[in-house]
DNA sequence: ACTATACCGATTGTCTACAATCTTGGATAC
DNA sequence: GTATCCAAGATTGTAGACAATCGGTATAGT
């Protein structure tokens, strides 16, 4: 028998609050907080605090946190029965594994991209060149606005993946690749110095796609991430890790 | 101002219900229902029904469904604002992509396994041989109990991954590989006929590990999954897909 | 009979309340 | 002065209530 509550209370509350998708909003907003470092790596997460911050109840926040956990932004610190969430730390080791996985996932997708009909590959190469040339411009102009660079690089890769991957692989990529953004943002200023290397690697990847050489595309993508990882590792050595103690 | 409800109602309910982990229970039980086909591919999911079946409230069931969705057992059928969940269908195309991803993920892990010190590789090879020999026994004895075969094959692969993969890659494998079970169970009886091929492929993988040849280990694992996929595709052609219409 | 509309049941999304557990700080005993 | 235990606060986990919406069916208008 349901407990009947006088409804005045609920009637009083604003009705339009339900936009029908608080969960998504919570996920992206919290993710944003983590990526931008407003929730520092290793720090403590309290559901109620976030709920207040986002002006919603704990329910969608809680779901969003589970989601973030599955995607690796948040990790579970188990204590007996209760589980407490902390923001995933940024370590050199984790970066290495993450970049390696992304490289291989993209490599797999790149293989299929290389198997596309020639016409599509050429058209694709055209779009990729646009992105890469914009990067080159920023490079020569010394106009190092990090945001633009990041988006261009991301678009370059994403364009390749979306051309070749099936739904599963695409979903996998979409859930793993964004995590690199945390490392990128944290050490961006230093990484940009090596931008010319990445641009050159992109050229090689484009050439491989035009040639339709699956092996070469895969190697190129893997190399791009692996090199990026090495460059990142160097910076982490200098500036230290965050949130691991 | 919180609404105060007379507490007799709640007091009456059994207090011990909270074992502190309904979510996990819900996830595994629903997953079990899906894998064993009690919830058929393509069929409709109603949160309240599942909640009743598992004797818990919708809250943990709902979270579990989101989790299952993220792992690919369930897909979202979007309609305007509401989203309805259906059990993910089993198709030849999906199987192809799934097996390919698993092969590459294991390949990546296998690479690192091949880089372990020789002593550990030899010890590992010993354990792997045990599994594979048990498979061989079942093969010669014509004792085709599917369950045992499945577990042995899974243990073989899992042992390799756990030896080489880091936490991220391990988590990835744990979330992707179990999905192959759905295909395995559905078409098991027919797949078993080709068991000897898989056993031979395992021998090659073991040899590659002992040799410490990363490339060869990776190729071996990828080939094992790719061949498995082809054998599966053949069976699907005969028996048809499930849940896609 | 055929279409448009208004209701109604089914279902999902979100909220608050309650219960259980963990942590922390202090009071007390030795 | 230190160790131990207990109380109060903080936090998480689950339940059930409501609100919003979807989909279909009955009904009315033509």
Short mmCIF file of C-alpha atoms (C1' of nucleotides) in Angstrom, two decimals:
data_model
loop_
_atom_site.label_atom_id
_atom_site.label_comp_id
_atom_site.label_asym_id
_atom_site.label_seq_id
_atom_site.Cartn_x
_atom_site.Cartn_y
_atom_site.Cartn_z
CA UNK A 1 0.00 0.00 0.00
CA UNK A 2 1.66 3.18 -1.11
CA UNK A 3 2.01 5.96 1.40
CA UNK A 4 0.01 8.91 0.24
CA UNK A 5 1.63 12.27 0.80
CA UNK A 6 -0.20 15.56 0.65
CA UNK A 7 0.83 16.89 -2.70
CA UNK A 8 1.01 20.59 -1.90
CA UNK A 9 4.69 20.22 -1.32
CA UNK A 10 5.40 18.82 -4.73
CA UNK A 11 3.04 21.19 -6.42
CA UNK A 12 4.95 24.07 -4.91
CA UNK A 13 8.24 22.94 -6.43
CA UNK A 14 8.98 24.23 -9.87
CA UNK A 15 7.59 21.81 -12.39
CA UNK A 16 9.86 22.49 -15.31
CA UNK A 17 12.87 21.07 -13.51
CA UNK A 18 12.49 17.80 -15.33
CA UNK A 19 14.06 18.38 -18.67
CA UNK A 20 14.01 14.64 -19.00
CA UNK A 21 17.72 14.21 -18.99
CA UNK A 22 19.48 15.19 -15.84
CA UNK A 23 21.69 12.14 -15.97
CA UNK A 24 23.39 13.23 -19.17
CA UNK A 25 23.77 16.73 -17.87
CA UNK A 26 25.26 15.45 -14.63
CA UNK A 27 27.67 13.19 -16.47
CA UNK A 28 29.01 15.88 -18.74
CA UNK A 29 29.18 18.56 -16.09
CA UNK A 30 30.99 16.40 -13.59
CA UNK A 31 33.27 15.14 -16.32
CA UNK A 32 34.01 18.75 -17.16
CA UNK A 33 34.85 19.48 -13.54
CA UNK A 34 37.25 16.56 -13.48
CA UNK A 35 38.89 17.25 -16.83
CA UNK A 36 39.43 20.88 -16.01
CA UNK A 37 40.84 19.98 -12.64
CA UNK A 38 38.22 21.75 -10.55
CA UNK A 39 37.88 18.38 -8.86
CA UNK A 40 41.49 17.55 -8.32
CA UNK A 41 42.86 14.09 -8.97
CA UNK A 42 42.78 11.91 -5.90
CA UNK A 43 40.21 14.05 -4.17
CA UNK A 44 37.15 13.00 -2.40
CA UNK A 45 33.67 12.97 -3.99
CA UNK A 46 30.48 13.55 -2.06
CA UNK A 47 27.27 12.89 -3.92
CA UNK A 48 25.22 15.42 -2.02
CA UNK A 49 27.70 18.22 -2.66
CA UNK A 50 27.65 17.61 -6.39
CA UNK A 51 23.87 17.37 -6.35
CA UNK A 52 23.67 20.77 -4.70
CA UNK A 53 26.18 22.22 -7.12
CA UNK A 54 24.17 20.98 -10.10
CA UNK A 55 20.82 21.78 -8.48
CA UNK A 56 19.40 18.32 -8.85
CA UNK A 57 18.80 15.37 -6.58
CA UNK A 58 21.34 12.70 -5.76
CA UNK A 59 19.73 10.10 -8.00
CA UNK A 60 21.01 11.28 -11.39
CA UNK A 61 24.29 12.39 -9.83
CA UNK A 62 24.77 8.95 -8.43
CA UNK A 63 24.12 7.30 -11.79
CA UNK A 64 26.47 9.72 -13.45
CA UNK A 65 29.19 8.83 -10.96
CA UNK A 66 28.78 5.14 -11.69
CA UNK A 67 29.05 5.96 -15.35
CA UNK A 68 32.17 8.03 -14.78
CA UNK A 69 33.58 5.20 -12.78
CA UNK A 70 33.06 2.74 -15.60
CA UNK A 71 34.76 5.17 -17.95
CA UNK A 72 37.72 5.60 -15.65
CA UNK A 73 37.39 9.18 -14.46
CA UNK A 74 36.53 8.07 -10.98
CA UNK A 75 37.63 5.08 -9.00
CA UNK A 76 36.10 3.19 -6.17
CA UNK A 77 37.76 3.08 -2.81
CA UNK A 78 36.16 0.11 -1.15
CA UNK A 79 35.70 -0.06 2.57
CA UNK A 80 33.76 -3.06 3.76
CA UNK A 81 30.30 -2.53 2.32
CA UNK A 82 30.25 1.13 1.49
CA UNK A 83 32.17 2.37 -1.48
CA UNK A 84 33.53 5.85 -1.70
CA UNK A 85 34.48 7.50 -4.91
CA UNK A 86 37.63 9.47 -5.57
CA UNK A 87 38.74 11.30 -8.69
CA UNK A 88 41.13 9.05 -10.59
CA UNK A 89 44.75 10.17 -10.14
CA UNK A 90 46.96 11.09 -13.06
CA UNK A 91 50.09 8.99 -13.13
CA UNK A 92 52.76 8.28 -15.67
CA UNK A 93 51.95 4.62 -15.60
CA UNK A 94 48.27 5.17 -16.20
CA UNK A 95 49.05 7.54 -19.04
CA UNK A 96 51.21 4.91 -20.62
CA UNK A 97 48.51 2.29 -20.50
CA UNK A 98 45.80 4.68 -21.62
CA UNK A 99 47.71 5.96 -24.62
CA UNK A 100 48.69 2.47 -25.59
CA UNK A 101 45.07 1.34 -25.56
CA UNK A 102 43.90 4.33 -27.55
CA UNK A 103 46.65 3.75 -30.08
CA UNK A 104 45.62 0.17 -30.60
CA UNK A 105 41.92 0.90 -30.75
CA UNK A 106 42.52 3.58 -33.33
CA UNK A 107 44.90 1.29 -35.14
CA UNK A 108 42.20 -1.31 -35.45
CA UNK A 109 39.74 1.25 -36.77
CA UNK A 110 42.40 2.64 -39.08
CA UNK A 111 42.81 -0.77 -40.64
CA UNK A 112 39.22 -0.78 -41.71
CA UNK A 113 39.52 2.77 -42.92
CA UNK A 114 42.37 1.69 -45.16
CA UNK A 115 40.07 -0.93 -46.66
CA UNK A 116 37.54 1.61 -47.87
CA UNK A 117 37.09 2.24 -51.60
CA UNK A 118 39.72 4.52 -53.05
CA UNK A 119 37.34 7.40 -53.73
CA UNK A 120 36.32 7.61 -50.11
CA UNK A 121 39.90 7.38 -48.92
CA UNK A 122 40.92 10.29 -51.11
CA UNK A 123 38.01 12.39 -49.96
CA UNK A 124 38.86 11.51 -46.37
CA UNK A 125 42.50 12.43 -46.89
CA UNK A 126 41.36 15.82 -48.10
CA UNK A 127 39.51 16.52 -44.88
CA UNK A 128 42.41 15.25 -42.81
CA UNK A 129 44.83 17.53 -44.67
CA UNK A 130 42.65 20.48 -43.79
CA UNK A 131 42.90 19.71 -40.11
CA UNK A 132 46.60 19.04 -40.25
CA UNK A 133 47.34 22.18 -42.24
CA UNK A 134 45.51 24.25 -39.69
CA UNK A 135 47.74 22.70 -37.06
CA UNK A 136 50.75 23.56 -39.20
CA UNK A 137 49.60 27.15 -39.45
CA UNK A 138 49.26 27.49 -35.70
CA UNK A 139 52.70 25.99 -35.49
CA UNK A 140 54.43 28.48 -37.80
CA UNK A 141 52.46 31.40 -36.41
CA UNK A 142 53.52 30.46 -32.89
CA UNK A 143 49.89 31.04 -32.05
CA UNK A 144 49.74 28.51 -29.31
CA UNK A 145 46.19 28.63 -28.11
CA UNK A 146 45.83 25.22 -26.57
CA UNK A 147 42.10 24.85 -27.05
CA UNK A 148 42.23 25.09 -30.84
CA UNK A 149 45.13 22.70 -31.09
CA UNK A 150 43.42 20.14 -28.95
CA UNK A 151 40.23 20.25 -30.98
CA UNK A 152 42.05 20.02 -34.28
CA UNK A 153 44.03 17.01 -33.16
CA UNK A 154 40.93 15.37 -31.80
CA UNK A 155 39.00 16.01 -35.01
CA UNK A 156 41.81 14.56 -37.05
CA UNK A 157 41.73 11.30 -35.17
CA UNK A 158 37.99 11.15 -34.75
CA UNK A 159 37.48 11.60 -38.48
CA UNK A 160 39.58 8.55 -39.20
CA UNK A 161 37.84 6.42 -36.61
CA UNK A 162 34.36 7.39 -37.66
CA UNK A 163 35.14 6.44 -41.21
CA UNK A 164 36.22 2.92 -40.44
CA UNK A 165 34.87 1.71 -37.13
CA UNK A 166 31.61 -0.13 -36.55
CA UNK A 167 29.23 0.83 -33.76
CA UNK A 168 30.98 -1.15 -31.06
CA UNK A 169 34.45 0.06 -31.82
CA UNK A 170 33.21 3.60 -32.20
CA UNK A 171 31.55 3.45 -28.80
CA UNK A 172 34.71 2.06 -27.31
CA UNK A 173 36.77 4.84 -28.79
CA UNK A 174 34.35 7.47 -27.62
CA UNK A 175 34.57 6.20 -24.09
CA UNK A 176 38.34 5.83 -23.95
CA UNK A 177 39.82 8.61 -26.03
CA UNK A 178 38.28 11.54 -24.11
CA UNK A 179 40.25 10.49 -21.06
CA UNK A 180 43.42 11.62 -22.76
CA UNK A 181 42.07 15.13 -22.45
CA UNK A 182 42.86 15.17 -18.75
CA UNK A 183 46.53 14.62 -19.44
CA UNK A 184 46.52 16.97 -22.38
CA UNK A 185 45.03 19.83 -20.41
CA UNK A 186 47.27 19.34 -17.44
CA UNK A 187 50.48 19.48 -19.37
CA UNK A 188 49.33 21.20 -22.54
CA UNK A 189 51.67 24.16 -22.47
CA UNK A 190 54.66 21.91 -22.54
CA UNK A 191 53.35 19.42 -25.03
CA UNK A 192 52.75 22.09 -27.60
CA UNK A 193 56.47 22.55 -28.05
CA UNK A 194 56.57 19.17 -29.74
CA UNK A 195 53.61 19.86 -31.95
CA UNK A 196 55.65 19.75 -35.14
CA UNK A 197 56.45 16.10 -34.50
CA UNK A 198 52.81 15.21 -34.26
CA UNK A 199 52.02 17.12 -37.44
CA UNK A 200 54.66 15.16 -39.30
CA UNK A 201 53.25 11.90 -37.98
CA UNK A 202 49.83 12.93 -39.19
CA UNK A 203 51.24 13.46 -42.68
CA UNK A 204 52.51 9.93 -42.67
CA UNK A 205 49.12 8.62 -41.58
CA UNK A 206 47.38 10.51 -44.36
CA UNK A 207 49.78 9.13 -46.91
CA UNK A 208 49.17 5.62 -45.65
CA UNK A 209 45.41 6.07 -45.95
CA UNK A 210 45.71 7.30 -49.52
CA UNK A 211 47.88 4.30 -50.29
CA UNK A 212 45.28 2.03 -48.70
CA UNK A 213 47.98 0.27 -46.71
CA UNK A 214 46.27 -1.10 -43.60
CA UNK A 215 49.45 -2.09 -41.80
CA UNK A 216 50.98 1.30 -42.37
CA UNK A 217 47.89 3.16 -41.17
CA UNK A 218 47.79 1.06 -38.04
CA UNK A 219 51.49 1.56 -37.35
CA UNK A 220 51.15 5.28 -37.98
CA UNK A 221 48.32 5.73 -35.53
CA UNK A 222 49.95 3.60 -32.89
CA UNK A 223 53.21 5.48 -33.31
CA UNK A 224 51.45 8.82 -33.03
CA UNK A 225 50.00 7.88 -29.67
CA UNK A 226 53.09 6.16 -28.44
CA UNK A 227 55.24 9.15 -29.26
CA UNK A 228 52.69 11.43 -27.68
CA UNK A 229 52.90 9.29 -24.61
CA UNK A 230 56.68 9.57 -24.49
CA UNK A 231 56.53 13.31 -24.85
CA UNK A 232 53.95 13.38 -22.08
CA UNK A 233 56.03 11.12 -19.85
CA UNK A 234 58.90 13.54 -20.13
CA UNK A 235 56.71 16.40 -18.97
CA UNK A 236 55.26 14.37 -16.11
CA UNK A 237 58.80 13.60 -14.98
CA UNK A 238 59.41 17.31 -14.70
CA UNK A 239 56.16 18.46 -13.17
CA UNK A 240 55.26 15.42 -11.14
CA UNK A 241 52.11 13.33 -10.92
CA UNK A 242 48.81 14.52 -9.58
CA UNK A 243 46.68 12.84 -7.03
CA UNK A 244 48.80 9.80 -6.33
CA UNK A 245 50.30 9.67 -2.91
CA UNK B 1 10.95 21.24 4.54
CA UNK B 2 10.98 17.47 4.25
CA UNK B 3 7.69 15.68 4.21
CA UNK B 4 7.39 13.54 7.29
CA UNK B 5 5.84 10.15 6.73
CA UNK B 6 4.52 8.01 9.51
CA UNK B 7 7.20 5.44 9.92
CA UNK B 8 5.08 2.41 10.72
CA UNK B 9 5.16 1.47 7.06
CA UNK B 10 8.90 1.37 6.83
CA UNK B 11 9.27 -0.21 10.20
CA UNK B 12 7.03 -3.03 9.08
CA UNK B 13 9.22 -3.85 6.10
CA UNK B 14 11.94 -6.34 6.73
CA UNK B 15 15.02 -4.50 7.84
CA UNK B 16 17.67 -6.91 6.68
CA UNK B 17 16.90 -6.33 3.02
CA UNK B 18 19.89 -4.08 2.64
CA UNK B 19 22.80 -6.35 2.10
CA UNK B 20 24.59 -3.24 0.96
CA UNK B 21 25.01 -4.33 -2.59
CA UNK B 22 21.88 -4.80 -4.59
CA UNK B 23 23.36 -3.08 -7.60
CA UNK B 24 26.00 -5.73 -8.11
CA UNK B 25 23.48 -8.46 -7.56
CA UNK B 26 21.12 -6.88 -10.07
CA UNK B 27 23.87 -6.50 -12.64
CA UNK B 28 25.00 -10.09 -12.48
CA UNK B 29 21.54 -11.58 -12.29
CA UNK B 30 20.21 -9.61 -15.23
CA UNK B 31 23.38 -10.32 -17.17
CA UNK B 32 22.81 -13.99 -16.44
CA UNK B 33 19.26 -13.76 -17.74
CA UNK B 34 20.52 -12.18 -20.95
CA UNK B 35 23.45 -14.51 -21.50
CA UNK B 36 21.32 -17.58 -20.94
CA UNK B 37 18.68 -16.25 -23.26
CA UNK B 38 15.90 -16.05 -20.70
CA UNK B 39 15.61 -12.47 -21.88
CA UNK B 40 15.70 -12.99 -25.59
CA UNK B 41 17.73 -10.78 -27.89
CA UNK B 42 15.74 -7.87 -29.21
CA UNK B 43 13.14 -8.15 -26.50
CA UNK B 44 11.70 -5.44 -24.40
CA UNK B 45 12.94 -4.56 -20.90
CA UNK B 46 10.70 -3.18 -18.19
CA UNK B 47 12.43 -1.94 -15.08
CA UNK B 48 9.55 -2.66 -12.75
CA UNK B 49 9.24 -6.26 -13.94
CA UNK B 50 12.89 -6.93 -13.29
CA UNK B 51 12.68 -5.23 -9.92
CA UNK B 52 9.83 -7.52 -8.94
CA UNK B 53 11.66 -10.56 -10.24
CA UNK B 54 14.73 -9.68 -8.17
CA UNK B 55 12.66 -8.52 -5.20
CA UNK B 56 14.24 -5.12 -4.95
CA UNK B 57 13.29 -1.59 -5.84
CA UNK B 58 13.75 -0.02 -9.25
CA UNK B 59 16.67 2.10 -8.12
CA UNK B 60 19.43 -0.53 -8.22
CA UNK B 61 17.84 -2.27 -11.20
CA UNK B 62 17.91 0.96 -13.11
CA UNK B 63 21.57 1.52 -12.34
CA UNK B 64 22.35 -2.04 -13.34
CA UNK B 65 20.61 -1.52 -16.66
CA UNK B 66 22.69 1.58 -17.38
CA UNK B 67 25.75 -0.47 -16.58
CA UNK B 68 24.64 -3.29 -18.86
CA UNK B 69 23.99 -0.76 -21.55
CA UNK B 70 27.46 0.63 -21.27
CA UNK B 71 28.85 -2.89 -21.54
CA UNK B 72 26.78 -3.67 -24.61
CA UNK B 73 24.27 -6.22 -23.34
CA UNK B 74 21.45 -3.78 -23.65
CA UNK B 75 20.86 -0.99 -26.10
CA UNK B 76 18.87 2.18 -25.90
CA UNK B 77 15.94 2.73 -28.19
CA UNK B 78 15.53 6.48 -28.07
CA UNK B 79 12.17 8.07 -28.54
CA UNK B 80 12.10 11.81 -28.05
CA UNK B 81 12.89 12.18 -24.35
CA UNK B 82 12.18 8.76 -22.97
CA UNK B 83 14.56 5.95 -23.61
CA UNK B 84 13.54 2.37 -23.66
CA UNK B 85 15.91 -0.48 -23.28
CA UNK B 86 16.01 -3.63 -25.35
CA UNK B 87 18.26 -6.65 -25.09
CA UNK B 88 21.03 -6.29 -27.64
CA UNK B 89 20.44 -8.51 -30.68
CA UNK B 90 22.92 -11.13 -31.79
CA UNK B 91 24.01 -10.54 -35.35
CA UNK B 92 26.81 -11.81 -37.52
CA UNK B 93 28.09 -8.31 -38.02
CA UNK B 94 28.16 -7.56 -34.31
CA UNK B 95 29.93 -10.84 -33.64
CA UNK B 96 32.55 -9.90 -36.19
CA UNK B 97 33.24 -6.57 -34.58
CA UNK B 98 33.16 -7.97 -31.07
CA UNK B 99 35.57 -10.79 -31.77
CA UNK B 100 37.88 -8.45 -33.62
CA UNK B 101 38.02 -6.08 -30.68
CA UNK B 102 38.61 -8.87 -28.21
CA UNK B 103 41.37 -10.25 -30.40
CA UNK B 104 43.14 -6.94 -30.51
CA UNK B 105 42.73 -6.20 -26.83
CA UNK B 106 44.13 -9.60 -25.97
CA UNK B 107 46.84 -9.12 -28.55
CA UNK B 108 47.93 -5.94 -26.84
CA UNK B 109 47.97 -7.64 -23.47
CA UNK B 110 49.78 -10.63 -24.97
CA UNK B 111 52.54 -8.35 -26.15
CA UNK B 112 53.28 -7.31 -22.62
CA UNK B 113 53.07 -10.88 -21.48
CA UNK B 114 55.75 -11.77 -23.98
CA UNK B 115 57.96 -9.11 -22.44
CA UNK B 116 57.93 -10.72 -19.01
CA UNK B 117 61.09 -12.31 -17.61
CA UNK B 118 61.75 -15.76 -18.97
CA UNK B 119 61.12 -17.55 -15.69
CA UNK B 120 57.62 -16.18 -15.43
CA UNK B 121 56.87 -16.97 -19.05
CA UNK B 122 57.86 -20.57 -18.59
CA UNK B 123 55.80 -20.89 -15.44
CA UNK B 124 52.88 -19.31 -17.26
CA UNK B 125 53.27 -21.66 -20.20
CA UNK B 126 53.01 -24.55 -17.78
CA UNK B 127 49.64 -23.40 -16.52
CA UNK B 128 48.44 -22.75 -20.05
CA UNK B 129 49.45 -26.23 -21.13
CA UNK B 130 47.36 -27.66 -18.32
CA UNK B 131 44.27 -25.90 -19.60
CA UNK B 132 44.93 -26.79 -23.19
CA UNK B 133 45.62 -30.42 -22.41
CA UNK B 134 42.34 -30.68 -20.56
CA UNK B 135 40.67 -29.35 -23.70
CA UNK B 136 42.53 -31.93 -25.73
CA UNK B 137 41.32 -34.69 -23.42
CA UNK B 138 37.72 -33.65 -23.79
CA UNK B 139 38.33 -33.61 -27.50
CA UNK B 140 39.66 -37.15 -27.77
CA UNK B 141 37.14 -38.47 -25.28
CA UNK B 142 34.30 -36.95 -27.30
CA UNK B 143 33.07 -35.77 -23.95
CA UNK B 144 31.49 -32.60 -25.19
CA UNK B 145 30.11 -30.95 -22.12
CA UNK B 146 29.91 -27.37 -23.25
CA UNK B 147 30.24 -25.78 -19.84
CA UNK B 148 33.62 -27.25 -19.11
CA UNK B 149 34.96 -26.38 -22.52
CA UNK B 150 33.85 -22.82 -22.24
CA UNK B 151 35.44 -22.34 -18.85
CA UNK B 152 38.71 -23.92 -19.92
CA UNK B 153 38.96 -21.72 -22.97
CA UNK B 154 38.11 -18.67 -20.91
CA UNK B 155 40.69 -19.53 -18.27
CA UNK B 156 43.32 -20.04 -20.92
CA UNK B 157 42.83 -16.56 -22.31
CA UNK B 158 42.25 -14.87 -18.99
CA UNK B 159 45.46 -16.29 -17.60
CA UNK B 160 47.43 -14.68 -20.38
CA UNK B 161 45.73 -11.32 -20.03
CA UNK B 162 46.09 -11.17 -16.28
CA UNK B 163 49.77 -11.82 -16.58
CA UNK B 164 50.49 -8.94 -18.89
CA UNK B 165 47.81 -6.29 -18.75
CA UNK B 166 47.72 -3.26 -16.48
CA UNK B 167 44.63 -2.27 -14.54
CA UNK B 168 43.02 -0.34 -17.38
CA UNK B 169 43.51 -2.97 -20.02
CA UNK B 170 42.41 -5.66 -17.62
CA UNK B 171 39.22 -3.78 -16.84
CA UNK B 172 38.61 -3.30 -20.53
CA UNK B 173 39.06 -6.99 -21.19
CA UNK B 174 36.80 -7.93 -18.33
CA UNK B 175 34.05 -5.77 -19.71
CA UNK B 176 34.33 -6.86 -23.33
CA UNK B 177 35.28 -10.50 -23.32
CA UNK B 178 32.28 -11.79 -21.35
CA UNK B 179 30.03 -10.66 -24.15
CA UNK B 180 31.39 -13.40 -26.34
CA UNK B 181 29.67 -15.80 -23.99
CA UNK B 182 26.31 -14.91 -25.49
CA UNK B 183 27.40 -16.10 -28.90
CA UNK B 184 29.19 -19.07 -27.49
CA UNK B 185 26.19 -20.32 -25.58
CA UNK B 186 23.82 -19.82 -28.41
CA UNK B 187 25.79 -21.79 -30.92
CA UNK B 188 27.97 -23.88 -28.64
CA UNK B 189 26.95 -27.30 -29.81
CA UNK B 190 28.09 -26.54 -33.31
CA UNK B 191 31.24 -24.70 -32.41
CA UNK B 192 32.54 -27.63 -30.45
CA UNK B 193 33.04 -29.60 -33.62
CA UNK B 194 35.88 -27.28 -34.50
CA UNK B 195 37.46 -27.46 -31.09
CA UNK B 196 40.58 -29.19 -32.35
CA UNK B 197 41.44 -26.13 -34.43
CA UNK B 198 41.30 -23.89 -31.40
CA UNK B 199 43.44 -26.28 -29.41
CA UNK B 200 46.09 -26.20 -32.09
CA UNK B 201 46.01 -22.42 -32.14
CA UNK B 202 46.51 -22.40 -28.40
CA UNK B 203 49.61 -24.52 -28.79
CA UNK B 204 51.06 -21.95 -31.12
CA UNK B 205 50.31 -19.17 -28.66
CA UNK B 206 52.01 -21.06 -25.85
CA UNK B 207 55.07 -21.61 -28.00
CA UNK B 208 55.19 -17.91 -28.86
CA UNK B 209 55.04 -16.97 -25.19
CA UNK B 210 57.87 -19.31 -24.31
CA UNK B 211 59.88 -17.79 -27.13
CA UNK B 212 59.10 -14.33 -25.84
CA UNK B 213 58.13 -13.18 -29.30
CA UNK B 214 55.64 -10.33 -28.83
CA UNK B 215 54.60 -10.12 -32.46
CA UNK B 216 53.93 -13.81 -32.62
CA UNK B 217 51.91 -13.84 -29.43
CA UNK B 218 49.81 -10.97 -30.66
CA UNK B 219 49.25 -12.59 -34.04
CA UNK B 220 48.39 -15.88 -32.40
CA UNK B 221 45.76 -14.39 -30.14
CA UNK B 222 44.25 -12.31 -32.89
CA UNK B 223 44.15 -15.31 -35.17
CA UNK B 224 42.49 -17.44 -32.53
CA UNK B 225 39.64 -14.96 -32.19
CA UNK B 226 39.40 -14.26 -35.86
CA UNK B 227 39.16 -17.94 -36.70
CA UNK B 228 36.66 -18.42 -33.93
CA UNK B 229 34.65 -15.65 -35.46
CA UNK B 230 34.70 -17.31 -38.86
CA UNK B 231 33.60 -20.61 -37.42
CA UNK B 232 30.83 -18.77 -35.60
CA UNK B 233 29.79 -16.88 -38.72
CA UNK B 234 29.34 -20.18 -40.48
CA UNK B 235 27.01 -21.41 -37.77
CA UNK B 236 25.05 -18.17 -37.72
CA UNK B 237 24.54 -18.51 -41.44
CA UNK B 238 22.94 -21.86 -40.82
CA UNK B 239 20.84 -21.09 -37.77
CA UNK B 240 20.09 -17.45 -38.39
CA UNK B 241 20.47 -14.37 -36.24
CA UNK B 242 18.55 -13.67 -33.06
CA UNK B 243 16.70 -10.55 -32.21
CA UNK B 244 17.38 -8.56 -35.34
CA UNK B 245 14.36 -7.93 -37.45
"C1'" DA C 1 -16.47 3.88 -42.70
"C1'" DC C 2 -12.36 7.10 -41.87
"C1'" DT C 3 -9.76 10.38 -39.53
"C1'" DA C 4 -8.77 13.32 -35.59
"C1'" DT C 5 -8.80 13.91 -30.75
"C1'" DA C 6 -9.22 12.97 -26.02
"C1'" DC C 7 -8.50 9.97 -22.49
"C1'" DC C 8 -6.14 6.00 -20.01
"C1'" DG C 9 -2.90 2.62 -18.75
"C1'" DA C 10 1.90 1.57 -18.86
"C1'" DT C 11 6.52 3.08 -18.24
"C1'" DT C 12 10.32 5.99 -17.41
"C1'" DG C 13 12.78 9.91 -14.94
"C1'" DT C 14 13.49 12.28 -10.74
"C1'" DC C 15 12.83 13.39 -5.97
"C1'" DT C 16 12.73 12.88 -0.96
"C1'" DA C 17 12.68 9.91 3.03
"C1'" DC C 18 14.57 6.43 5.60
"C1'" DA C 19 18.04 2.89 7.03
"C1'" DA C 20 22.66 1.39 7.50
"C1'" DT C 21 27.20 2.28 7.94
"C1'" DC C 22 31.44 4.83 8.55
"C1'" DT C 23 34.16 8.47 10.72
"C1'" DT C 24 35.45 11.48 14.10
"C1'" DG C 25 35.83 13.65 18.31
"C1'" DG C 26 35.49 13.62 22.97
"C1'" DA C 27 34.59 11.62 27.48
"C1'" DT C 28 35.94 8.24 30.60
"C1'" DA C 29 38.71 4.62 32.72
"C1'" DC C 30 43.08 3.05 33.78
"C1'" DG D 1 49.00 10.66 29.59
"C1'" DT D 2 47.15 7.11 26.82
"C1'" DA D 3 43.83 3.82 25.32
"C1'" DT D 4 39.03 2.56 24.71
"C1'" DC D 5 34.44 3.14 23.96
"C1'" DC D 6 30.38 5.70 22.73
"C1'" DA D 7 27.68 9.45 20.67
"C1'" DA D 8 26.86 12.53 17.03
"C1'" DG D 9 27.51 13.81 12.40
"C1'" DA D 10 28.44 12.69 7.75
"C1'" DT D 11 27.72 9.78 3.82
"C1'" DT D 12 26.09 6.07 1.11
"C1'" DG D 13 22.44 2.63 -0.36
"C1'" DT D 14 17.64 1.55 -1.22
"C1'" DA D 15 12.70 2.26 -1.36
"C1'" DG D 16 8.73 4.10 -2.82
"C1'" DA D 17 6.10 8.41 -4.33
"C1'" DC D 18 5.19 11.54 -7.72
"C1'" DA D 19 5.44 13.72 -12.45
"C1'" DA D 20 5.94 13.44 -17.31
"C1'" DT D 21 5.45 11.13 -21.27
"C1'" DC D 22 4.43 7.46 -24.63
"C1'" DG D 23 1.33 4.48 -27.07
"C1'" DG D 24 -2.76 2.78 -27.84
"C1'" DT D 25 -7.89 2.71 -27.72
"C1'" DA D 26 -12.24 4.54 -27.53
"C1'" DT D 27 -15.00 8.20 -29.16
"C1'" DA D 28 -16.68 11.94 -31.77
"C1'" DG D 29 -17.00 14.52 -36.03
"C1'" DT D 30 -17.43 14.38 -40.88
#
